[in-house]
CSV table of C-alpha atoms in Angstrom, one decimal:
chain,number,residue,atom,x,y,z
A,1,UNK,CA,29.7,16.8,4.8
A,2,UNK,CA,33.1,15.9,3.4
A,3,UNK,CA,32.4,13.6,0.5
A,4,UNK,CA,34.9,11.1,-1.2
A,5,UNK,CA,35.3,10.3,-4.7
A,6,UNK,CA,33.7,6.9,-4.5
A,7,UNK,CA,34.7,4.2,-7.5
A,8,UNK,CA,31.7,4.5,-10.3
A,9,UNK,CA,33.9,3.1,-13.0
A,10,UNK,CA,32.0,-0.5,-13.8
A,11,UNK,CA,28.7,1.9,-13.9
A,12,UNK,CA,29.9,4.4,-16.0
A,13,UNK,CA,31.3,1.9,-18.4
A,14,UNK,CA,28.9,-0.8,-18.5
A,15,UNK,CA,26.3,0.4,-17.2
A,16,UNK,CA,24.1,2.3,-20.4
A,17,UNK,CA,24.0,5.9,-20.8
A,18,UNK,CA,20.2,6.0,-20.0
A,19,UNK,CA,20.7,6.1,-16.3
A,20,UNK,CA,20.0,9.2,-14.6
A,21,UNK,CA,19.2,10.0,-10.8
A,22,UNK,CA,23.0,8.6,-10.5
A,23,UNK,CA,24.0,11.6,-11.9
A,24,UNK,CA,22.4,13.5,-9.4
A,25,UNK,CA,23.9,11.8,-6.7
A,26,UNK,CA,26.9,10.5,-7.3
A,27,UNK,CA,27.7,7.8,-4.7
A,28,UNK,CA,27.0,4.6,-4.1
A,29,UNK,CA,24.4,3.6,-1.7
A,30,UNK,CA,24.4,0.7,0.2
A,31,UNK,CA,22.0,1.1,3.1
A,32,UNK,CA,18.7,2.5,4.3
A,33,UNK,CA,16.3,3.0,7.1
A,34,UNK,CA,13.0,4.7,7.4
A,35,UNK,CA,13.6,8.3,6.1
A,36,UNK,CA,17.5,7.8,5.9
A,37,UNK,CA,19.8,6.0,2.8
A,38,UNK,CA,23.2,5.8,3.5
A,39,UNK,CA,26.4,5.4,1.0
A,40,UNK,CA,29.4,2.6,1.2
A,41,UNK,CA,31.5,5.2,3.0
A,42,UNK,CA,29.1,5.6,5.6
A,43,UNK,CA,27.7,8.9,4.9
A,44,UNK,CA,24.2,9.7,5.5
A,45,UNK,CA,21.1,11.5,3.5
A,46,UNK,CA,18.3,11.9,4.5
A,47,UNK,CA,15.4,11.1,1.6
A,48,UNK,CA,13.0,13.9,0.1
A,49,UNK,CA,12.9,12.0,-2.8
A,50,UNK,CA,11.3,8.6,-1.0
A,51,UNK,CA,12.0,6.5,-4.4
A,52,UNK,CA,9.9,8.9,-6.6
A,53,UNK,CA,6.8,8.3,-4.2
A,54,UNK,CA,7.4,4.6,-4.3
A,55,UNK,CA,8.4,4.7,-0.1
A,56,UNK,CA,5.7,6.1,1.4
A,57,UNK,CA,5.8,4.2,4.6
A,58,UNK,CA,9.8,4.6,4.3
A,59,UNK,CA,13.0,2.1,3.8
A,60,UNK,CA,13.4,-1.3,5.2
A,61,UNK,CA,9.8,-0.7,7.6
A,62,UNK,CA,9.9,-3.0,10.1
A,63,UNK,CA,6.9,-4.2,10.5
A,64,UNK,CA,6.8,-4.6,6.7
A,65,UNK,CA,10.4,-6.4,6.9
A,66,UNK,CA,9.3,-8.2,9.4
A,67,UNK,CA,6.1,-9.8,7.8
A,68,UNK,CA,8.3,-10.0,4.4
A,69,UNK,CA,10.8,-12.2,5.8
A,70,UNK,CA,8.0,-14.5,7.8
A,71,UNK,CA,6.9,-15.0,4.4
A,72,UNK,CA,9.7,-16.3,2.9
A,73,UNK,CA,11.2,-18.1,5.3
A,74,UNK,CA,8.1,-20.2,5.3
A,75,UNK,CA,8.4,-20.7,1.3
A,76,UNK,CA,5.4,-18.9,0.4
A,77,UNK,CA,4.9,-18.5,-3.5
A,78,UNK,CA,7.1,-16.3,-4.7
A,79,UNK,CA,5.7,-16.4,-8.3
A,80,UNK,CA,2.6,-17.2,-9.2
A,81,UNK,CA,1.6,-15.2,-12.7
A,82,UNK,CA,-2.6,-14.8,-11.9
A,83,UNK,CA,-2.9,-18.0,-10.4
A,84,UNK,CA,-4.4,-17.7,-6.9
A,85,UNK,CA,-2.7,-18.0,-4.2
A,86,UNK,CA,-3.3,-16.8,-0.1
A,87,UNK,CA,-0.9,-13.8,-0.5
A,88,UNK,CA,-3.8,-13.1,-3.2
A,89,UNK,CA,-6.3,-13.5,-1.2
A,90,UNK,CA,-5.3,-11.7,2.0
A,91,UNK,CA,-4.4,-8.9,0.1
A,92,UNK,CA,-7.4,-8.5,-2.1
A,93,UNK,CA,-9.4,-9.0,1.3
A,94,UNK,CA,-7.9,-6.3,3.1
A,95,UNK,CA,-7.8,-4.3,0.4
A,96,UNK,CA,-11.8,-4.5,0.2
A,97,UNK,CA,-12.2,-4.3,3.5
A,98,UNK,CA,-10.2,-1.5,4.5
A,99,UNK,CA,-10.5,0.9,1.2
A,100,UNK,CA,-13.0,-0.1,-1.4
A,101,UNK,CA,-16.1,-0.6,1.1
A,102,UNK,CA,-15.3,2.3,3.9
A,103,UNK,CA,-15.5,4.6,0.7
A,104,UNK,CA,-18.2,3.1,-1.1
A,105,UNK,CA,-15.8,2.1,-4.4
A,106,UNK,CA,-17.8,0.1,-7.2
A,107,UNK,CA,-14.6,-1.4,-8.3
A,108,UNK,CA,-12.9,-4.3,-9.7
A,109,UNK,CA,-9.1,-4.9,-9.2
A,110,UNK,CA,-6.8,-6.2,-11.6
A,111,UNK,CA,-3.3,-7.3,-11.7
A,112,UNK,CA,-1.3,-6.0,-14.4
A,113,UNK,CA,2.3,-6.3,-14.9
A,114,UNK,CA,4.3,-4.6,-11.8
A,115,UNK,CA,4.6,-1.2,-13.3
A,116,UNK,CA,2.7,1.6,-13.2
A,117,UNK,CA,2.9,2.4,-17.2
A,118,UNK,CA,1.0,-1.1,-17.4
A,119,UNK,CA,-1.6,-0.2,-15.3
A,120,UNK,CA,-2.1,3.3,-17.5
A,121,UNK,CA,-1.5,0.5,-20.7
A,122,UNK,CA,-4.3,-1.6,-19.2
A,123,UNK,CA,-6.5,1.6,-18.5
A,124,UNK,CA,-6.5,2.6,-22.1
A,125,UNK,CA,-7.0,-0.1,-23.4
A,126,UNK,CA,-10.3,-0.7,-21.7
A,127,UNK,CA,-11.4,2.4,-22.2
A,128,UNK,CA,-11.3,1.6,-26.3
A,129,UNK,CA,-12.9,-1.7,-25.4
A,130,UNK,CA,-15.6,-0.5,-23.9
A,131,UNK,CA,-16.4,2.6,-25.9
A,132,UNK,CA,-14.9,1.3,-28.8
A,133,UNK,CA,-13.5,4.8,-29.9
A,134,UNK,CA,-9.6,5.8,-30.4
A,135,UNK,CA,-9.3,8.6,-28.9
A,136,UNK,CA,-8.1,10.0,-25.3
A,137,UNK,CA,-7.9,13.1,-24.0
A,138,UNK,CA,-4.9,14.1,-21.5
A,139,UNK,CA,-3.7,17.2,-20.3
A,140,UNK,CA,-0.7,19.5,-20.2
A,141,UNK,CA,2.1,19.0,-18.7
A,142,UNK,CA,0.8,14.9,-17.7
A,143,UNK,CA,2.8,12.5,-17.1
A,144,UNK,CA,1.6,8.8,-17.2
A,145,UNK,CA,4.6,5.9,-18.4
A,146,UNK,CA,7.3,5.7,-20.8
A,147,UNK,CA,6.0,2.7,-22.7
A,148,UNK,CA,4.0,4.2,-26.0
A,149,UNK,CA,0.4,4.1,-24.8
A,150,UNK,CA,1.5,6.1,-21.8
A,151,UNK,CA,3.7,8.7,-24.2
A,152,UNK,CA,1.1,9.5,-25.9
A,153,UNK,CA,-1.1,10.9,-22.9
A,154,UNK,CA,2.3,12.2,-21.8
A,155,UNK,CA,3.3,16.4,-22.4
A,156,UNK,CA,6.9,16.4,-22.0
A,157,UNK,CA,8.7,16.6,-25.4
A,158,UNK,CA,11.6,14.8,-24.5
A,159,UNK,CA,10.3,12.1,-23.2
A,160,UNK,CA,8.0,12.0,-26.2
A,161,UNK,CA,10.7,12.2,-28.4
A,162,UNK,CA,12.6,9.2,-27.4
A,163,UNK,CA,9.7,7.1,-28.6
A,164,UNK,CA,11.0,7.2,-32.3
A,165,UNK,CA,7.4,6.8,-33.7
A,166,UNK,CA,4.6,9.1,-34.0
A,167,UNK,CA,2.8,9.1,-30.6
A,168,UNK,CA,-1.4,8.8,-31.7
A,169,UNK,CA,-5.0,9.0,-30.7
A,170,UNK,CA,-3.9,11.3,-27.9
A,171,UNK,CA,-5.4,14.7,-27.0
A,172,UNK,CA,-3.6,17.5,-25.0
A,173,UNK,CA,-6.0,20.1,-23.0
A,174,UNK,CA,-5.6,23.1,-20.4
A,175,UNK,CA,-4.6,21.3,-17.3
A,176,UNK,CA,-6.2,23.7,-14.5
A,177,UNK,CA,-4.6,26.8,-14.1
A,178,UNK,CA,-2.8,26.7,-17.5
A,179,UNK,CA,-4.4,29.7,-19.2
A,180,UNK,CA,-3.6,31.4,-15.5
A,181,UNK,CA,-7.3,31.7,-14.7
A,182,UNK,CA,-8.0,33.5,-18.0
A,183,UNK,CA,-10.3,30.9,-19.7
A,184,UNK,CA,-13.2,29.5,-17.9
A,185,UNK,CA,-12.5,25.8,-17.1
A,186,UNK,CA,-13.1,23.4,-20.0
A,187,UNK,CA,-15.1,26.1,-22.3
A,188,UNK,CA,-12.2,25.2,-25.1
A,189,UNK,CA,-12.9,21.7,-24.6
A,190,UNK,CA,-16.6,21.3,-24.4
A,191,UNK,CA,-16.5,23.6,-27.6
A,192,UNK,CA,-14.3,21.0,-29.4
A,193,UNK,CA,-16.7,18.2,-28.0
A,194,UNK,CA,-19.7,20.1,-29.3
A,195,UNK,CA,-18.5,21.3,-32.9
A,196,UNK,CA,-18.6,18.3,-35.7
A,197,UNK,CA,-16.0,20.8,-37.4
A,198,UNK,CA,-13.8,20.9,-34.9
A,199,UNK,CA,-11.7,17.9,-35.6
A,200,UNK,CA,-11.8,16.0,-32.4
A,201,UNK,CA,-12.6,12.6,-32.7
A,202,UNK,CA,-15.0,11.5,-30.0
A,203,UNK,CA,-13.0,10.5,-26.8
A,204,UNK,CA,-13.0,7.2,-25.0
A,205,UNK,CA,-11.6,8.3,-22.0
A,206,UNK,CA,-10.0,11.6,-20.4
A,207,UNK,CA,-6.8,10.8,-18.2
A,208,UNK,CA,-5.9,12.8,-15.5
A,209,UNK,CA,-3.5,13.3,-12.7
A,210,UNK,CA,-4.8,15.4,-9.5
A,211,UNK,CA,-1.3,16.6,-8.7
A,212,UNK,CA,0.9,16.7,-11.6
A,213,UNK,CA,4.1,15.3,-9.7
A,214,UNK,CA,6.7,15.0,-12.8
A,215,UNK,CA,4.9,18.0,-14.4
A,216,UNK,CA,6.2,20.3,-11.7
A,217,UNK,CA,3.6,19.6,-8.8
A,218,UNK,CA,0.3,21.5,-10.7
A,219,UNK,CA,-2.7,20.8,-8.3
A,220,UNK,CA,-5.6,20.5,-9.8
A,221,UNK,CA,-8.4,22.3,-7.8
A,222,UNK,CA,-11.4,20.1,-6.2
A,223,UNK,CA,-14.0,22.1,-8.0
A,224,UNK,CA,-11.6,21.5,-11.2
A,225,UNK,CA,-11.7,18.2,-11.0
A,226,UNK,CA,-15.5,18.1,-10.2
A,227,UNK,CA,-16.4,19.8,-13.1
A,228,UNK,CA,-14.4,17.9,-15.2
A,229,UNK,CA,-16.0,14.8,-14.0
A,230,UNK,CA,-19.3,16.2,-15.0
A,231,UNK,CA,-18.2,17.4,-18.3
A,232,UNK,CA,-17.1,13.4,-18.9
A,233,UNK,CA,-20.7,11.9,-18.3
A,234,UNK,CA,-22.0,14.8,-20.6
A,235,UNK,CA,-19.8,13.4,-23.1
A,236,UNK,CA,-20.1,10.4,-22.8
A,237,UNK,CA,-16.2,9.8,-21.6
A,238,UNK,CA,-14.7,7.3,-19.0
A,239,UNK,CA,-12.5,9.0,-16.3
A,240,UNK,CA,-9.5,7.5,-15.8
A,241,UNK,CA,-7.4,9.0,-12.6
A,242,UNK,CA,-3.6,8.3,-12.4
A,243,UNK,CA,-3.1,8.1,-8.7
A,244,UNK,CA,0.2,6.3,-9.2
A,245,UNK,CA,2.4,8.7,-7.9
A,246,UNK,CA,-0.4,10.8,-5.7
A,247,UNK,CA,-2.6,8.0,-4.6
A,248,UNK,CA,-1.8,5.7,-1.1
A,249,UNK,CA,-1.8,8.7,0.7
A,250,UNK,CA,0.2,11.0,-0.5
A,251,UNK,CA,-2.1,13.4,-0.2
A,252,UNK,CA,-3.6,12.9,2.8
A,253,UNK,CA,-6.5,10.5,1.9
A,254,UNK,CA,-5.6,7.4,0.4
A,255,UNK,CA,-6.6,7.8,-3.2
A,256,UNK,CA,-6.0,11.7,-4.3
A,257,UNK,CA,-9.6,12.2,-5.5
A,258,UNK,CA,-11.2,11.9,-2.5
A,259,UNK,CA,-11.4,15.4,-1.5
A,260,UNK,CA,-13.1,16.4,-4.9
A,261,UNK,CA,-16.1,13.7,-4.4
A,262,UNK,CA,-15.6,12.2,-7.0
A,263,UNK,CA,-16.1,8.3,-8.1
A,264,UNK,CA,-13.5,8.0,-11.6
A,265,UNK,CA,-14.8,5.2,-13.9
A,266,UNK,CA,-11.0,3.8,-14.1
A,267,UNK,CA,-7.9,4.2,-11.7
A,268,UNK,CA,-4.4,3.7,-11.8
A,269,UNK,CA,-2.4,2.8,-8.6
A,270,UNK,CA,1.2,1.7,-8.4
A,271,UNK,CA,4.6,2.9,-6.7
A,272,UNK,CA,3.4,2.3,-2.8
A,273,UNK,CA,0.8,0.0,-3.6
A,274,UNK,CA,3.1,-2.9,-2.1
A,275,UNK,CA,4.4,-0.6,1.0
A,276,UNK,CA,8.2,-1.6,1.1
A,277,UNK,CA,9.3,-0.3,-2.9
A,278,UNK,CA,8.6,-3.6,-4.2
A,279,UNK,CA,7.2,-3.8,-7.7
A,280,UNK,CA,3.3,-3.8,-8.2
A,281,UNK,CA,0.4,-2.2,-10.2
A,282,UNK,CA,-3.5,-2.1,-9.9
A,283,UNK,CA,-6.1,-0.9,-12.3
A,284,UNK,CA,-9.3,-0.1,-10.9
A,285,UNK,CA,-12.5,-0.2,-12.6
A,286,UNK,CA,-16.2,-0.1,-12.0
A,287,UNK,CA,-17.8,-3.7,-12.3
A,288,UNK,CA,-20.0,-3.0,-15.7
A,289,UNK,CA,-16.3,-1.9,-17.5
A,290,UNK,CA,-14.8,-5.2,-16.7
A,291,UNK,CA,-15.2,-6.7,-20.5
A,292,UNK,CA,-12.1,-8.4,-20.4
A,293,UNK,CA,-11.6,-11.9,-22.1
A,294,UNK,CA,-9.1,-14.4,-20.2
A,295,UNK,CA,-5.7,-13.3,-21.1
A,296,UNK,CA,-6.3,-10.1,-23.2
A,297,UNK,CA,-4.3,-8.4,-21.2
A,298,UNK,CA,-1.6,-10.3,-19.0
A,299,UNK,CA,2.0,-10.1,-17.7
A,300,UNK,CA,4.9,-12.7,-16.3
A,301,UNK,CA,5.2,-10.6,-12.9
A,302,UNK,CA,1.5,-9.8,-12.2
A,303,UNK,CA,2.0,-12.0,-9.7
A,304,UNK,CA,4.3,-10.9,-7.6
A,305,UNK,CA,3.1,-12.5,-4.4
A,306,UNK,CA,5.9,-10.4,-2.1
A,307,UNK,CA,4.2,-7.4,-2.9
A,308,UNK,CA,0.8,-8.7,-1.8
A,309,UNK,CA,2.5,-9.6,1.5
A,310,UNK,CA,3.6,-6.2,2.1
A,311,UNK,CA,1.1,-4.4,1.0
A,312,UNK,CA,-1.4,-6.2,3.0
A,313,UNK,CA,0.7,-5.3,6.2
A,314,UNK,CA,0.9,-1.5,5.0
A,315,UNK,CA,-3.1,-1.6,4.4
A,316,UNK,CA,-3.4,-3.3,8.2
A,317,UNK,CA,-0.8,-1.0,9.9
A,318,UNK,CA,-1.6,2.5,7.6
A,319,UNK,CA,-4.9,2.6,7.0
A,320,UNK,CA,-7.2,0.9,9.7
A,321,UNK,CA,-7.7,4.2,11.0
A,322,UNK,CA,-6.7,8.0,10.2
A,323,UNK,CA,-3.6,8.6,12.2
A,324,UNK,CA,-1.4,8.6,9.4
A,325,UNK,CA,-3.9,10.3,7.1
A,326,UNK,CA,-4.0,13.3,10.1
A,327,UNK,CA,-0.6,12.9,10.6
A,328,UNK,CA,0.2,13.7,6.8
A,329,UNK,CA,-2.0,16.7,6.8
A,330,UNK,CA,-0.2,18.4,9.9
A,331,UNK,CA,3.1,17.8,8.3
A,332,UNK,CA,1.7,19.3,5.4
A,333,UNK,CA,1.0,22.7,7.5
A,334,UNK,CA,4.8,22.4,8.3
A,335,UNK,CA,6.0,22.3,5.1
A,336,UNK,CA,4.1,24.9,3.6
A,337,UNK,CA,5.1,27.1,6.2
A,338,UNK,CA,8.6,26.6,5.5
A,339,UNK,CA,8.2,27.0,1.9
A,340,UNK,CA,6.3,30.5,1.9
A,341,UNK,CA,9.0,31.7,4.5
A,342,UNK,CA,11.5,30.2,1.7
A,343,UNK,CA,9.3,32.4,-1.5
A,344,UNK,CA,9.0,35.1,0.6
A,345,UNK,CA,13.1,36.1,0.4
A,346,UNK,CA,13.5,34.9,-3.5
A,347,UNK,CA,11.7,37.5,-5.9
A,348,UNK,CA,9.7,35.7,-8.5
A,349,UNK,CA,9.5,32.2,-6.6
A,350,UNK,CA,6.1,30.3,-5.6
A,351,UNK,CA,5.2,26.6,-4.2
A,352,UNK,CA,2.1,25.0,-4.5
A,353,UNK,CA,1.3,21.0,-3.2
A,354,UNK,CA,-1.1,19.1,-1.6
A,355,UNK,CA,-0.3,16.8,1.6
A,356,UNK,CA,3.4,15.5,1.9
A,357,UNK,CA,3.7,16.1,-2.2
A,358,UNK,CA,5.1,20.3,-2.5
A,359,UNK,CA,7.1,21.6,-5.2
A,360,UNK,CA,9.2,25.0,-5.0
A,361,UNK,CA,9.8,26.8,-8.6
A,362,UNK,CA,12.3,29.5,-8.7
A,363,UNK,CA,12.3,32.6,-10.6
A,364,UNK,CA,15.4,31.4,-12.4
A,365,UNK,CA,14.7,27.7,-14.2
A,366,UNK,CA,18.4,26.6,-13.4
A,367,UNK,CA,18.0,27.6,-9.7
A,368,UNK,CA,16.5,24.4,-8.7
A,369,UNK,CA,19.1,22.2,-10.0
A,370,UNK,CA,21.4,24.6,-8.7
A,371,UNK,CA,19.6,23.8,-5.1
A,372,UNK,CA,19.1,20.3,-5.5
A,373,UNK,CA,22.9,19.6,-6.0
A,374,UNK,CA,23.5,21.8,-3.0
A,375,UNK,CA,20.9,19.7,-1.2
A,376,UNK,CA,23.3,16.4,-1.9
A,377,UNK,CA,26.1,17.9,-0.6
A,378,UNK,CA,24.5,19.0,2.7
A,379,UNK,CA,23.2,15.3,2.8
A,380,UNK,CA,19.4,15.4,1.3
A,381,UNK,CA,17.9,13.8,-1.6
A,382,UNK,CA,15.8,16.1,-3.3
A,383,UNK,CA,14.8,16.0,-7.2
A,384,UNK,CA,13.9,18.3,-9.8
A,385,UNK,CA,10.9,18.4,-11.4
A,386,UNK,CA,8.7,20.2,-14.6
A,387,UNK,CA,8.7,20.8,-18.4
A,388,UNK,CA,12.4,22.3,-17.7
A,389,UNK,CA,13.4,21.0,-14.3
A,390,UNK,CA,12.3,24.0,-12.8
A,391,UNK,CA,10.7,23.2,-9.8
A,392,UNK,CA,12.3,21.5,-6.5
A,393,UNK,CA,10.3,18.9,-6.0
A,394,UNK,CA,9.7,17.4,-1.7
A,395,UNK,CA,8.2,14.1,-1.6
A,396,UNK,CA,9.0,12.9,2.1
A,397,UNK,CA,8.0,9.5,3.4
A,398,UNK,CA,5.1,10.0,5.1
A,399,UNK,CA,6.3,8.4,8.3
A,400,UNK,CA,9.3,10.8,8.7
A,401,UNK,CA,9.3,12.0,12.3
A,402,UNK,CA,8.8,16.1,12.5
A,403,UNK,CA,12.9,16.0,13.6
A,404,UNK,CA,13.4,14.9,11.0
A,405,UNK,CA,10.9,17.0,8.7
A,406,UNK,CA,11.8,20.1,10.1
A,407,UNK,CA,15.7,19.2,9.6
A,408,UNK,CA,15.0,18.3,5.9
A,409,UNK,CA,13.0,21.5,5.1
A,410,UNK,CA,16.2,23.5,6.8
A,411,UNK,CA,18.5,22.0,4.3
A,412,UNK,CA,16.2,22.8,1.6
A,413,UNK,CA,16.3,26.2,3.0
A,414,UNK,CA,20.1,26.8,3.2
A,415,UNK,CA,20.4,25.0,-0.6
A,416,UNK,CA,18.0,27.4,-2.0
A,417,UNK,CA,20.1,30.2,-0.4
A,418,UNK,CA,23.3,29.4,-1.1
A,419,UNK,CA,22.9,29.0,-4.7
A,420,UNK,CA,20.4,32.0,-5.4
């Protein structure tokens, strides 16, 4: 792909320094179609990146589009803070019908503002009401929000960092696999939890991802996660599962916990919640938790009745049966396939990931940058991920057609080669 210098000036002059997956990709987009974006001089990428698992079902879907622009063409509400409204309605409807009750879910669902760092604000917060204790537990290498609440359950120094205050009343712990299968799961933390000298306040709530996707795609193993549910009614803990990034299928089944068997007390959902990348946030919660009073915890945009419309067309079109769950899990065979044949020529490499979510680290922690540039230049959008952005991070819509899969994971291929 010949690229042109295209003209960036009013973003890198007005535009604040904060910005950031611009500089990965430096163009200018303009367009985009199911699992292709395309930039103003007409060149075309095709998207591993799938707005950092916010585009599961793909750009501009039509039969999303199509129901979005029905909507407002008729005027429906637009707005609507928590008032009630039929977008409301039909979306909390579906969303009964064709999640909660087919897999027996006590919850409640709650609006909070559109992003998911609110939902993981709202989360901890309940958990504190309800147990009326401080302290949460979170693991290493989490990632849960950039606002302060969500920091501190976050790992990542730098991240951390930028919060300018200390970050309290959060708890790190061995995220599976962190001791490299040393340490017998959770025996440090039980011991904390049993020892009155050991310092740790009593925790509200434990937070956890299943698949660590900023972390550098850690899976947590279904036993792992088992366990640690256990170890939370032991101890008198609320579990609290951020499926923000993982959940909506990205795995395969629609929420990420599934395939442990496991019923958390509290979950997070965001990102493709609304289907078509528009802005919306749930937080889940068993029926005796919901202790809220009227406006303890509210939002402008928790309304935002455009998201209800789409994602009540994703729920309809997605998830009234398994064909796209069945269809994730075969495309997940392909891409671990082309990921171990990748490994298997790069000394000191591994990959590791769960249904359309797969992450590559290299032997050498600049390699995946290295490859991920390379990747832009061949025309694919692939990020980096981990503590040091050491891992090449695949997170493909999970309607992409297996042309187009297999073409992706070839680039990936040749990028990882070429700058070894």
């Amino acid at each position: 792909m010949t690229l042109t210098q295209p003209d960036l000036s009013v973003f890198t002059t007005l535009e604040s320094e904060v910005r950031s997956y611009c500089r990965s990709w430096p163009t200018v987009f303009n367009r985009a179609q199911g699992s292709r974006i395309y930039d103003e001089d007409g060149h075309e990428y095709l998207d591993f990146f799938a707005g950092a698992g916010s585009l599961n079902y793909g750009h501009n879907n039509p039969v999303l589009k199509r129901t979005l622009l029905d909507y407002l063409e008729h005027d429906g509400v637009t707005h609507g803070l928590d008032m009630s409204t039929t977008a409301k309605r039909a979306f909390l409807e579906y969303f009964q019908n064709t999640v909660l009750r087919p897999r027996d879910l006590p919850y409640k669902v709650m609006f909070p503002g559109p992003t998911g760092t609110n939902a993981v604000e709202a989360a901890l917060k309940l958990a504190r009401k309800v147990k009326g204790r401080e302290s949460i537990v979170s693991f290493t290498n989490a990632f849960h929000g950039m606002s302060l609440g969500s920091l501190a359950v976050t790992g990542n120094a730098f991240k951390r960092a930028g919060a300018g205050i200390p970050l309290v009343h959060g708890t790190p712990m061995p995220f599976d696999n962190y001791l490299d299968g040393r340490t017998p799961d959770f025996i440090w933390f039980e011991r904390l939890l049993e020892d009155q000298g050991s310092g740790l306040n009593q925790p509200a709530a434990v937070i956890v991802e299943t698949v660590q996707g900023e972390g550098g795609i850690n899976v947590a193993r279904a036993e792992w996660l088992h366990a640690l549910a256990q170890l939370c009614r032991r101890h008198d803990m609320l579990l609290i599962v951020d499926d923000i990034q993982m959940g909506c299928g990205r795995t395969g089944a629609f929420f990420s916990f599934e395939e442990a068997g496991i019923t958390p007390d509290i979950v997070t959902v965001s990102k493709s919640i609304s289907g078509y990348g528009l802005p919306m946030s749930l937080c889940l919660f068993r029926a005796e938790l919901d202790v809220w009073e009227p406006g303890e915890h509210n939002g402008t945009f928790r309304g935002n009745n455009p998201a209800f419309v789409t994602a009540t067309a994703a729920l309809n079109t997605y998830w009234s049966d398994d064909t796209l769950e069945r269809q994730t899990l075969a495309h997940a065979q392909t891409i671990e396939a082309a990921l171990y044949d990748t490994a298997a020529h790069h000394s000191g490499s591994a990959y590791r990931g769960r249904g359309m979510a797969w992450g590559l680290e290299l032997a050498d922690p600049w390699h995946a940058g290295r490859a991920a540039r390379r990747a832009f230049e061949l025309g694919l959008l692939v990020e980096t991920s981990g503590a040091h952005d050491e891992v090449l991070k695949l997170l493909p819509p999970l309607t992409i057609t297996t042309d187009d899969l297999d073409e992706g994971l070839r680039t990936v291929q040749r990028a990882v080669y070429e700058t070894a």
